[in-house]
mmCIF file of C-alpha atoms in Angstrom:
data_model
loop_
_atom_site.group_PDB
_atom_site.id
_atom_site.type_symbol
_atom_site.label_atom_id
_atom_site.label_comp_id
_atom_site.label_asym_id
_atom_site.label_seq_id
_atom_site.Cartn_x
_atom_site.Cartn_y
_atom_site.Cartn_z
ATOM 1 C CA MET H 30 32.917 46.382 0.238
ATOM 2 C CA ALA H 31 29.837 45.032 -0.119
ATOM 3 C CA PHE H 32 28.732 43.150 -3.686
ATOM 4 C CA LEU H 33 25.211 42.473 -5.101
ATOM 5 C CA ASP H 34 23.720 40.821 -7.820
ATOM 6 C CA MET H 35 20.180 42.718 -7.131
ATOM 7 C CA ASN H 36 17.885 45.755 -7.322
ATOM 8 C CA LEU H 37 17.528 48.461 -4.882
ATOM 9 C CA GLN H 38 14.740 50.361 -6.328
ATOM 10 C CA ARG H 39 11.547 50.314 -4.749
ATOM 11 C CA HIS H 40 10.421 46.881 -4.485
ATOM 12 C CA ARG H 41 6.963 46.732 -6.408
ATOM 13 C CA MET H 42 4.233 43.267 -6.271
ATOM 14 C CA ALA H 43 5.082 40.371 -8.361
ATOM 15 C CA MET H 44 3.179 40.360 -11.649
ATOM 16 C CA GLY H 45 -0.395 38.400 -11.722
ATOM 17 C CA VAL H 46 -0.691 39.925 -7.791
ATOM 18 C CA GLN H 47 -4.162 41.031 -7.472
ATOM 19 C CA VAL H 48 -5.230 43.458 -4.534
ATOM 20 C CA ILE H 49 -8.488 44.436 -3.959
ATOM 21 C CA VAL H 50 -8.757 48.102 -2.549
ATOM 22 C CA LYS H 51 -12.006 49.586 -0.618
ATOM 23 C CA ASP H 52 -10.767 52.388 0.827
ATOM 24 C CA PRO H 53 -8.350 54.229 -0.732
ATOM 25 C CA LYS H 54 -5.883 54.909 1.922
ATOM 26 C CA GLU H 55 -5.267 51.615 1.773
ATOM 27 C CA ILE H 56 -3.697 52.068 -1.425
ATOM 28 C CA GLU H 57 -1.501 54.277 0.243
ATOM 29 C CA ASN H 58 -0.189 52.480 2.451
ATOM 30 C CA ILE H 59 -0.184 49.628 0.037
ATOM 31 C CA LYS H 60 2.848 52.047 -1.938
ATOM 32 C CA GLN H 61 4.035 52.811 1.495
ATOM 33 C CA ARG H 62 5.117 49.046 2.068
ATOM 34 C CA GLU H 63 6.453 48.870 -1.213
ATOM 35 C CA THR H 64 9.285 51.909 -0.208
ATOM 36 C CA ASP H 65 9.801 50.637 3.241
ATOM 37 C CA ILE H 66 10.738 47.463 2.010
ATOM 38 C CA THR H 67 13.574 48.890 -0.124
ATOM 39 C CA LYS H 68 14.008 51.114 3.108
ATOM 40 C CA GLU H 69 14.738 48.398 5.309
ATOM 41 C CA ARG H 70 16.855 45.966 2.834
ATOM 42 C CA ILE H 71 19.743 49.195 2.892
ATOM 43 C CA HIS H 72 19.400 49.521 6.037
ATOM 44 C CA LYS H 73 20.658 45.213 6.841
ATOM 45 C CA ILE H 74 23.429 46.332 4.234
ATOM 46 C CA LEU H 75 24.709 49.516 5.692
ATOM 47 C CA ASP H 76 23.886 48.106 9.325
ATOM 48 C CA THR H 77 26.958 45.836 8.806
ATOM 49 C CA GLY H 78 29.253 48.355 8.653
ATOM 50 C CA VAL H 79 30.750 47.974 4.705
ATOM 51 C CA ASN H 80 31.620 52.029 3.317
ATOM 52 C CA VAL H 81 31.562 50.319 -0.700
ATOM 53 C CA VAL H 82 28.807 49.084 -2.579
ATOM 54 C CA LEU H 83 28.951 46.941 -5.377
ATOM 55 C CA THR H 84 25.774 46.301 -7.583
ATOM 56 C CA THR H 85 24.910 44.332 -11.283
ATOM 57 C CA LYS H 86 22.056 46.116 -11.245
ATOM 58 C CA GLY H 87 19.829 49.473 -9.988
ATOM 59 C CA VAL H 88 19.753 51.972 -7.167
ATOM 60 C CA ASP H 89 17.232 54.262 -7.869
ATOM 61 C CA ASP H 90 17.820 58.286 -6.855
ATOM 62 C CA PHE H 91 15.546 57.973 -3.871
ATOM 63 C CA TYR H 92 17.569 54.834 -2.450
ATOM 64 C CA MET H 93 21.358 56.551 -3.834
ATOM 65 C CA LYS H 94 20.333 59.330 -0.816
ATOM 66 C CA TYR H 95 20.881 56.966 2.055
ATOM 67 C CA PHE H 96 24.250 55.914 0.862
ATOM 68 C CA VAL H 97 25.626 59.677 0.436
ATOM 69 C CA ASP H 98 23.918 60.708 3.456
ATOM 70 C CA VAL H 99 26.488 58.159 5.176
ATOM 71 C CA GLY H 100 29.596 58.479 2.809
ATOM 72 C CA LEU H 101 28.863 55.168 1.423
ATOM 73 C CA LEU H 102 30.354 54.976 -2.124
ATOM 74 C CA CYS H 103 27.212 52.574 -3.964
ATOM 75 C CA VAL H 104 27.965 52.145 -7.572
ATOM 76 C CA ARG H 105 25.434 50.372 -9.638
ATOM 77 C CA ARG H 106 25.726 48.505 -13.024
ATOM 78 C CA CYS H 107 28.475 47.152 -12.494
ATOM 79 C CA ASN H 108 29.501 44.467 -14.999
ATOM 80 C CA ARG H 109 28.598 41.097 -13.667
ATOM 81 C CA LYS H 110 32.000 39.467 -14.126
ATOM 82 C CA ASP H 111 34.212 41.811 -13.022
ATOM 83 C CA LEU H 112 31.993 41.707 -10.065
ATOM 84 C CA ARG H 113 32.291 38.457 -9.765
ATOM 85 C CA ARG H 114 36.124 38.905 -10.021
ATOM 86 C CA LEU H 115 36.604 41.377 -7.173
ATOM 87 C CA ALA H 116 34.652 39.298 -4.792
ATOM 88 C CA LYS H 117 36.631 36.399 -6.056
ATOM 89 C CA ALA H 118 39.538 38.719 -5.506
ATOM 90 C CA THR H 119 38.611 39.673 -1.934
ATOM 91 C CA GLY H 120 37.381 36.222 -1.284
ATOM 92 C CA ARG H 121 33.708 36.519 -0.935
ATOM 93 C CA LYS H 122 31.081 35.905 -3.403
ATOM 94 C CA MET H 123 28.467 37.964 -4.841
ATOM 95 C CA VAL H 124 25.045 38.240 -2.421
ATOM 96 C CA THR H 125 22.240 37.809 -5.122
ATOM 97 C CA THR H 126 18.974 37.518 -2.918
ATOM 98 C CA MET H 127 18.716 38.321 0.849
ATOM 99 C CA ALA H 128 16.166 36.291 1.965
ATOM 100 C CA ASP H 129 17.906 33.218 4.503
ATOM 101 C CA MET H 130 16.386 30.099 5.313
ATOM 102 C CA GLU H 131 13.641 30.819 8.452
ATOM 103 C CA GLY H 132 11.936 33.232 4.687
ATOM 104 C CA ASN H 133 12.996 36.308 6.664
ATOM 105 C CA GLU H 134 15.799 38.897 5.073
ATOM 106 C CA SER H 135 18.959 39.227 6.167
ATOM 107 C CA PHE H 136 22.104 39.823 4.897
ATOM 108 C CA ASP H 137 23.812 37.685 4.378
ATOM 109 C CA THR H 138 28.072 38.845 5.162
ATOM 110 C CA THR H 139 30.203 36.171 2.821
ATOM 111 C CA GLY H 140 29.358 39.118 0.574
ATOM 112 C CA ILE H 141 30.948 41.484 2.392
ATOM 113 C CA GLY H 142 35.037 41.923 0.576
ATOM 114 C CA GLU H 143 38.014 44.038 2.203
ATOM 115 C CA ALA H 144 40.633 45.734 0.065
ATOM 116 C CA GLU H 145 42.950 48.136 1.603
ATOM 117 C CA SER H 146 41.672 50.921 -0.702
ATOM 118 C CA VAL H 147 38.692 52.187 -3.031
ATOM 119 C CA ARG H 148 39.154 54.836 -5.786
ATOM 120 C CA GLU H 149 37.633 56.334 -8.448
ATOM 121 C CA GLU H 150 39.907 57.765 -11.104
ATOM 122 C CA TRP H 151 39.835 59.222 -15.067
ATOM 123 C CA VAL H 152 40.909 57.154 -17.219
ATOM 124 C CA GLY H 153 40.915 58.656 -20.820
ATOM 125 C CA ASP H 154 37.557 60.472 -21.211
ATOM 126 C CA GLY H 155 35.652 58.415 -18.457
ATOM 127 C CA GLU H 156 36.356 57.412 -14.191
ATOM 128 C CA MET H 157 36.854 54.105 -13.212
ATOM 129 C CA ILE H 158 36.805 52.576 -10.070
ATOM 130 C CA TYR H 159 39.864 50.589 -8.978
ATOM 131 C CA ALA H 160 40.491 48.512 -5.953
ATOM 132 C CA TYR H 161 43.967 48.144 -4.460
ATOM 133 C CA GLY H 162 45.182 45.646 -2.099
ATOM 134 C CA CYS H 163 42.911 42.788 -1.836
ATOM 135 C CA LYS H 164 42.985 39.943 -0.094
ATOM 136 C CA TRP H 165 43.540 36.951 -1.607
ATOM 137 C CA PHE H 166 44.291 38.300 -5.264
ATOM 138 C CA HIS H 167 47.223 35.724 -5.693
ATOM 139 C CA GLU H 168 50.159 37.195 -7.696
ATOM 140 C CA LYS H 169 50.053 35.129 -11.141
ATOM 141 C CA TRP H 170 46.505 37.388 -11.795
ATOM 142 C CA ASN H 171 47.361 40.789 -10.364
ATOM 143 C CA PRO H 172 51.791 41.541 -11.270
ATOM 144 C CA VAL H 173 53.776 44.044 -8.933
ATOM 145 C CA GLY H 174 51.953 47.600 -9.333
ATOM 146 C CA ALA H 175 48.769 46.335 -11.383
ATOM 147 C CA LYS H 176 45.326 46.965 -10.524
ATOM 148 C CA CYS H 177 42.903 44.755 -8.815
ATOM 149 C CA ASP H 178 39.861 45.316 -11.266
ATOM 150 C CA ILE H 179 37.895 47.713 -13.379
ATOM 151 C CA VAL H 180 34.747 47.789 -12.064
ATOM 152 C CA LYS H 181 32.523 50.052 -13.103
ATOM 153 C CA LYS H 182 33.345 52.511 -16.857
ATOM 154 C CA LYS H 183 30.955 55.691 -16.330
ATOM 155 C CA LYS H 184 30.285 57.779 -19.732
#
């Protein structure tokens, strides 16, 4: 399980950045590079071998396809408080950025947690994601038979 506190949407240049372009073909190259940046981030996550990705922010539908193609469960717009609790229950931390100390991008493996199973279940009129068998969930927090944490509610 990977716990992210970042967008997996098309990377856009920051406000105030000006790019002077003389050839219209350069605009297409810039747009393509913006798309490739997010693809590279997703592939770095996939290369770690995770099978569940939970993020507090958005995942563009275009990029969701990469997760679906490899059979990975990706849940977007999770509650930050619930995601922190779940990360703590699995003995890990949330990843807020992919930048490393050298100025490059890499996926920090401290954001990869473990659970015996992660399931989507219907509760009332909505669906919820449950993680069972979290490694670091103490008995005082998790009574016998109780679920580990509610991650996302779908309406």
